[in-house]
Coordinates of N, CA and C in Angstrom, one line a residue:
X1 N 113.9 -28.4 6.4 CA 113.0 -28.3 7.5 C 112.9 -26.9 8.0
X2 N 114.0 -26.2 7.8 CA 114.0 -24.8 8.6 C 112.9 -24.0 7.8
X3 N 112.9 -24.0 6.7 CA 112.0 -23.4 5.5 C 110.8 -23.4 5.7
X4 N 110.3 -24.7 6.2 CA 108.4 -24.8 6.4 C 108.7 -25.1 8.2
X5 N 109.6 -24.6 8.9 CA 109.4 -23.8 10.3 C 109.1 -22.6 9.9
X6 N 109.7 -21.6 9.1 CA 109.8 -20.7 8.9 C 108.2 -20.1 8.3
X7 N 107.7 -21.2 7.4 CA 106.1 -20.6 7.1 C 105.3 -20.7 8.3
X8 N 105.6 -22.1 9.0 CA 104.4 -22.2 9.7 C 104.7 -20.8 10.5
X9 N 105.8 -20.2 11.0 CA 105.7 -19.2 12.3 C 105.2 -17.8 11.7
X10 N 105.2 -17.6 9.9 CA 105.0 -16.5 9.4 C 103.2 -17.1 9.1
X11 N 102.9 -17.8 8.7 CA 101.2 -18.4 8.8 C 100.4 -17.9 10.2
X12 N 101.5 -18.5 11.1 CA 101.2 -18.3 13.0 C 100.4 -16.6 13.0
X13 N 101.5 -15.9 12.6 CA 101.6 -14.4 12.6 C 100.6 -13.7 12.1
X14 N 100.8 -13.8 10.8 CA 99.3 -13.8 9.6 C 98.1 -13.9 10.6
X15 N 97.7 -15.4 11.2 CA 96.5 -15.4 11.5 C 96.4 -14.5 13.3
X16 N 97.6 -14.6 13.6 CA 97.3 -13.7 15.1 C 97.3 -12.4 14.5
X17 N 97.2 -11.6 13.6 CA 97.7 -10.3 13.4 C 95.8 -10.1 12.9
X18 N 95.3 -10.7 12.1 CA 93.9 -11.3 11.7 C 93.0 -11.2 12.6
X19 N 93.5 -12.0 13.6 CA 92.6 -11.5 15.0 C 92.7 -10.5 15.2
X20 N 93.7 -10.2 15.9 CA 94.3 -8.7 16.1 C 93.3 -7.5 15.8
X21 N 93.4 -7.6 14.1 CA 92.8 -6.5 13.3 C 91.1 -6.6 13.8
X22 N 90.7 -8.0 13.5 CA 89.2 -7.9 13.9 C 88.8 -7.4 14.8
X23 N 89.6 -7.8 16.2 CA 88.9 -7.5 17.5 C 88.9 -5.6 17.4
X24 N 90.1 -5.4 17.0 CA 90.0 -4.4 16.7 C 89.0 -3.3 16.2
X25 N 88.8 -3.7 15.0 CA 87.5 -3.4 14.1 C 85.7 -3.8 14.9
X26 N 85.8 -4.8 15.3 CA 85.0 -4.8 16.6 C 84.5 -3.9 17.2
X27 N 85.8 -3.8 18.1 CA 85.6 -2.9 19.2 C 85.6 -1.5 18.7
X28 N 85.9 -0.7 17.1 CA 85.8 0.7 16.6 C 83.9 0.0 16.3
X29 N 83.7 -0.9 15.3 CA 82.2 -0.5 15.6 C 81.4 -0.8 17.0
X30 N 81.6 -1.4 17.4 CA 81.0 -1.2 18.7 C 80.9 0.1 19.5
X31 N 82.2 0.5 19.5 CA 82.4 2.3 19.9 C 81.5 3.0 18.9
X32 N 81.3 2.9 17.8 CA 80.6 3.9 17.1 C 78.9 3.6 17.3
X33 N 78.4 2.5 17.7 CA 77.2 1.9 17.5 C 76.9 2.6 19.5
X34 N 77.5 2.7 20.5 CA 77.6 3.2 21.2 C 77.2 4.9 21.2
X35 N 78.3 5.4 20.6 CA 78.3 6.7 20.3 C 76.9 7.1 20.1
X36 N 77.0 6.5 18.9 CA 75.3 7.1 17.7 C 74.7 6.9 18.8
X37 N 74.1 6.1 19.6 CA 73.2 5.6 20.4 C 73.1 6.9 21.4
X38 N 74.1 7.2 22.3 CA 74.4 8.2 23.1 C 73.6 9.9 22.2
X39 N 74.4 9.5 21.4 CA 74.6 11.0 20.5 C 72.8 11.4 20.1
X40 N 72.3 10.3 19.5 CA 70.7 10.7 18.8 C 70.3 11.2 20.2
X41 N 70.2 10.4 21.6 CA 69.3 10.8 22.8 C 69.5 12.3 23.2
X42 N 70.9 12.7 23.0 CA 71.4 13.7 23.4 C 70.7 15.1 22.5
X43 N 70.5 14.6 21.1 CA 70.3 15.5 20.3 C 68.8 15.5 20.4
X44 N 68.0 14.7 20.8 CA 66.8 14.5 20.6 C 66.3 15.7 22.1
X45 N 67.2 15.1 23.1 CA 66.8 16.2 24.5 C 66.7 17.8 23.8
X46 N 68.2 17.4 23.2 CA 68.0 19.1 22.9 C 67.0 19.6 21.5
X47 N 66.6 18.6 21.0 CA 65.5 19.9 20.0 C 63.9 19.6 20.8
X48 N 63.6 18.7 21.6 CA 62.9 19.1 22.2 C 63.0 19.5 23.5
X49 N 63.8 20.8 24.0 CA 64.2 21.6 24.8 C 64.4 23.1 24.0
X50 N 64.6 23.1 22.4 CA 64.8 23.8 21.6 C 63.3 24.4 21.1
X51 N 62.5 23.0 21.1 CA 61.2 23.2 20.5 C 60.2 23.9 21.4
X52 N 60.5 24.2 22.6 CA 59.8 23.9 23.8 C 59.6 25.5 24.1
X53 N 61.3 26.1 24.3 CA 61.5 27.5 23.6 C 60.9 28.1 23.0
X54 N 60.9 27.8 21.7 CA 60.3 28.6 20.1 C 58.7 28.6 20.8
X55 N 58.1 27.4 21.1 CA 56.4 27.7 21.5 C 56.0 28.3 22.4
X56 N 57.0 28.4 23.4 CA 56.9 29.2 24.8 C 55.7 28.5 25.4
X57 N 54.8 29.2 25.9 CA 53.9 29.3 26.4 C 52.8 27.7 26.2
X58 N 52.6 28.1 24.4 CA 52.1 26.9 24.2 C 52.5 25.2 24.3
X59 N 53.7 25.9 24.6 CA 54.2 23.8 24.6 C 53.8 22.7 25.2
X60 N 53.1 23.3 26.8 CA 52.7 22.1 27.7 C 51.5 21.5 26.6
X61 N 50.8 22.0 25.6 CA 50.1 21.4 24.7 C 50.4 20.8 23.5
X62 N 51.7 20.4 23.1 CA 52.0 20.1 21.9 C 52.4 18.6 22.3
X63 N 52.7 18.0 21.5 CA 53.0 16.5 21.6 C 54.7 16.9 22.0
X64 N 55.6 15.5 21.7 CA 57.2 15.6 22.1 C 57.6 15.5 20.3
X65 N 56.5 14.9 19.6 CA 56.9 15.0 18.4 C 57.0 16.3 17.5
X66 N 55.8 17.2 17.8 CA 56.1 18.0 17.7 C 57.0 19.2 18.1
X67 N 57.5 19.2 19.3 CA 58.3 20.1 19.6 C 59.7 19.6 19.0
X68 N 59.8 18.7 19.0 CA 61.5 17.8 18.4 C 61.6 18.2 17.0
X69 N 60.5 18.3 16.7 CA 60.3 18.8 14.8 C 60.6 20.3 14.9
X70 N 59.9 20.7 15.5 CA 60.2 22.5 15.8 C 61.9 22.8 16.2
X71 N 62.0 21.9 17.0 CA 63.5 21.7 17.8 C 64.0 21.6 16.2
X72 N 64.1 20.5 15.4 CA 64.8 20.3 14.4 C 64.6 21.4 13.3
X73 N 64.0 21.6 13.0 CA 63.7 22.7 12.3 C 64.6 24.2 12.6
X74 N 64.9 24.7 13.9 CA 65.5 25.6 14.0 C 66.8 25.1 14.5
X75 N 66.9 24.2 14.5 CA 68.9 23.8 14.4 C 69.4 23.8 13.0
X76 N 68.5 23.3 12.1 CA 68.7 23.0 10.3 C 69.2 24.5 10.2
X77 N 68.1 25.3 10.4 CA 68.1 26.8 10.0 C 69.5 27.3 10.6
X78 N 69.7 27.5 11.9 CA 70.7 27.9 12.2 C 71.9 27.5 12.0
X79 N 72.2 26.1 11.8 CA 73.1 25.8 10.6 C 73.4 25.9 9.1
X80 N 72.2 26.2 8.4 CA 72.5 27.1 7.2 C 73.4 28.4 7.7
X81 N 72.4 28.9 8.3 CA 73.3 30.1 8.5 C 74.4 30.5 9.2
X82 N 74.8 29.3 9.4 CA 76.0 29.4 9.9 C 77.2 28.8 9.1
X83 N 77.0 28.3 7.9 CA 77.8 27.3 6.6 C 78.6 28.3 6.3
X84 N 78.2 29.8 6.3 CA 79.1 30.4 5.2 C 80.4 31.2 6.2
X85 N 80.6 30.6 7.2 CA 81.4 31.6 8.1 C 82.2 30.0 8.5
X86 N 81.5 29.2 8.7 CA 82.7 27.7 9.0 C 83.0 27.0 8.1
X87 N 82.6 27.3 6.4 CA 83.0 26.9 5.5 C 84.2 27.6 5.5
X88 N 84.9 29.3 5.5 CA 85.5 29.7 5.9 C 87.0 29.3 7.0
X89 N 86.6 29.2 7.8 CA 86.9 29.0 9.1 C 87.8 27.6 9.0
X90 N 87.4 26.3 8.5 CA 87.3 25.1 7.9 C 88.3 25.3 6.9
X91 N 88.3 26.6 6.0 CA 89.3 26.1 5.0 C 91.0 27.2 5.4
X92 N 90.3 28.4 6.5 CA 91.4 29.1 7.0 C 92.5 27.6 8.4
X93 N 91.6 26.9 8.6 CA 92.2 26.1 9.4 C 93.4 25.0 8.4
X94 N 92.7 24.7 7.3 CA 93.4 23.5 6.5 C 94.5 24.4 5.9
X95 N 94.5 25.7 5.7 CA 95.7 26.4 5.2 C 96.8 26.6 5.9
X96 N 96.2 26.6 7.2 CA 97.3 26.5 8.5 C 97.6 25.7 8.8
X97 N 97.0 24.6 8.6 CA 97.9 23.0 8.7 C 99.0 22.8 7.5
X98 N 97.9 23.3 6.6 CA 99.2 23.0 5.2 C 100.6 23.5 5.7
X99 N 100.8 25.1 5.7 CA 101.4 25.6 6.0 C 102.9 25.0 6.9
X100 N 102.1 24.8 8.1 CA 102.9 23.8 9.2 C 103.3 22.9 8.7
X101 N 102.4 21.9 8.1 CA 103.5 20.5 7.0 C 104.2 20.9 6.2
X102 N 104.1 22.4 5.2 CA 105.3 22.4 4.4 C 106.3 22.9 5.1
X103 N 106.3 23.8 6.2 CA 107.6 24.4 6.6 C 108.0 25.7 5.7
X104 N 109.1 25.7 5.6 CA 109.8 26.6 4.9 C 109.2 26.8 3.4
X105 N 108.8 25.3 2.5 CA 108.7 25.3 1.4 C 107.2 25.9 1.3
X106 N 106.5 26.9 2.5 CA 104.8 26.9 2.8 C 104.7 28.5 1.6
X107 N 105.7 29.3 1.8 CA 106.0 30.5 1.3 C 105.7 30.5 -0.7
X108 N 106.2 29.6 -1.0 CA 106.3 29.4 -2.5 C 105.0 28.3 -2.6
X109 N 104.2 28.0 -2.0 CA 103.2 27.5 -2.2 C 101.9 27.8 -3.0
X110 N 100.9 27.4 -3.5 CA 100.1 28.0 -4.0 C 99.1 27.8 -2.3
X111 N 97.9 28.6 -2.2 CA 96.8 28.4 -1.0 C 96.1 27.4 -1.2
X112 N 95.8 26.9 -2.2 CA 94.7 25.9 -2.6 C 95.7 25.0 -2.3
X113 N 96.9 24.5 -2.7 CA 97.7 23.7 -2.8 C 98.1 23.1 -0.8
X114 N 98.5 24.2 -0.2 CA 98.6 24.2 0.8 C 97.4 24.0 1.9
X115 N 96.0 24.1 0.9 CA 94.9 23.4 1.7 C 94.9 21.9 1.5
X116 N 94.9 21.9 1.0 CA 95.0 20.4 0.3 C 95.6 19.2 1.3
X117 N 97.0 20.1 1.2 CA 98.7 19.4 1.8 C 97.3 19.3 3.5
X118 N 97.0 20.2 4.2 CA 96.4 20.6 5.5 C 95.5 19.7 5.8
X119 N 94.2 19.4 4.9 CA 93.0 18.2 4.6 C 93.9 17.0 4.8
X120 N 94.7 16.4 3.7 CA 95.2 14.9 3.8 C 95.7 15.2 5.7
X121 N 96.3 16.1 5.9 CA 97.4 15.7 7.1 C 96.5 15.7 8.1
X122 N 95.3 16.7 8.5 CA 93.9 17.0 9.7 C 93.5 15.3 9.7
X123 N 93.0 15.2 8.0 CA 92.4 13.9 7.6 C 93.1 12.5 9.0
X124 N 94.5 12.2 8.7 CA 95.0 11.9 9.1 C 95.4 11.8 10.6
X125 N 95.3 13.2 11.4 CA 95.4 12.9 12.4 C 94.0 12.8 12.8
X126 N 93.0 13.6 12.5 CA 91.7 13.1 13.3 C 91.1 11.4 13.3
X127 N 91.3 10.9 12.0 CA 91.0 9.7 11.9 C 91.3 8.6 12.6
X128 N 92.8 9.0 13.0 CA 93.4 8.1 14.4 C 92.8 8.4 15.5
X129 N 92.6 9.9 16.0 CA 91.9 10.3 17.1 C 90.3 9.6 16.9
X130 N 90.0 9.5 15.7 CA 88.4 8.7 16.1 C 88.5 7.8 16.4
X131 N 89.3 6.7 15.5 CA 89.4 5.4 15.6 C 89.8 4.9 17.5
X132 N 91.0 5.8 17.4 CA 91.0 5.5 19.0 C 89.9 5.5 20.0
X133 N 88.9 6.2 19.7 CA 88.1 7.6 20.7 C 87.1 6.3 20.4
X134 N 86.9 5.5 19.0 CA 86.0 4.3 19.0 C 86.3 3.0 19.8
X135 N 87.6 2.6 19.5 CA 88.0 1.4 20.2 C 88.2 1.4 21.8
X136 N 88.3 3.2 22.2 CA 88.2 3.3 24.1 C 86.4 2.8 24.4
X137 N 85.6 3.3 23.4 CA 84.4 3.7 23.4 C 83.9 1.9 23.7
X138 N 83.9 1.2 22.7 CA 84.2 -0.4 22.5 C 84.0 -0.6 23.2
X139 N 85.2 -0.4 24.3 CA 85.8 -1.2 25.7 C 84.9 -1.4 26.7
X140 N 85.0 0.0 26.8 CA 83.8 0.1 27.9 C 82.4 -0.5 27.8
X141 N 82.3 -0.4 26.5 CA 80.5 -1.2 26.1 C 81.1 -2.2 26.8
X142 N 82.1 -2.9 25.9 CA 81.9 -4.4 26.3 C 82.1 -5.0 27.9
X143 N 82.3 -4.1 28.3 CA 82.9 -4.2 29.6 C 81.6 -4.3 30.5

């Protein structure tokens, strides 16, 4: 009898841990369905406030679609040109993380190697920082 006590309370577990996970997963998409929601209005203010700019003078004449297009148009550009300095930047960062994870052994390393080692570990910690940063996000929706 102690054997199938023993399942039922490991069954019990299984299915509270099941919940658990869902509400979980929930409340990260919910945070993120939040977010995006937040994030597009935010982005939309700013290319037409961007757009608005570039026409100066002419804008009280232009539609919102068009200035948001204009807006978008010179954020694209300015992030091309800005790829080849935070592509950079991006991979001097993951070499310094490498670095830090290997420690002592960072020295006999190859750089590519030690980017790598920096990507899984960033990977890793930002991913919890989102996941968290979604399931706070969640809350409050639901709330």
């Amino acid at each position: 009898m102690g054997e199938l006590k023993e399942l039922r309370e490991e069954r019990a577990n299984l299915v509270n841990r099941a919940k658990s996970l869902a509400n979980t997963l929930y409340l990260a998409g919910l945070g993120a369905y939040s977010k995006a929601n937040e994030k597009s209005e935010e982005l939309y203010g700013h290319y037409l406030s961007t757009g608005a700019q570039a026409y100066g003078d002419e804008a009280d004449g232009k539609s919102k679609l068009a200035l948001a297009s204009r807006g978008l148009l010179l954020s694209a550009r300015q992030l091309i040109d800005e790829a080849p300095r935070k592509r950079q930047e991006l991979y001097e960062n993951l070499v310094a993380a490498g670095k830090e994870q290997r420690g002592e052994k960072a020295e006999s390393s190859n750089e590519f190697v030690l980017a790598g080692v920096g990507a899984v570990s960033t990977v890793r910690e930002q991913g919890q920082k989102l996941l968290d940063e979604l399931i706070s996000a969640g809350e409050k929706e639901r709330t």
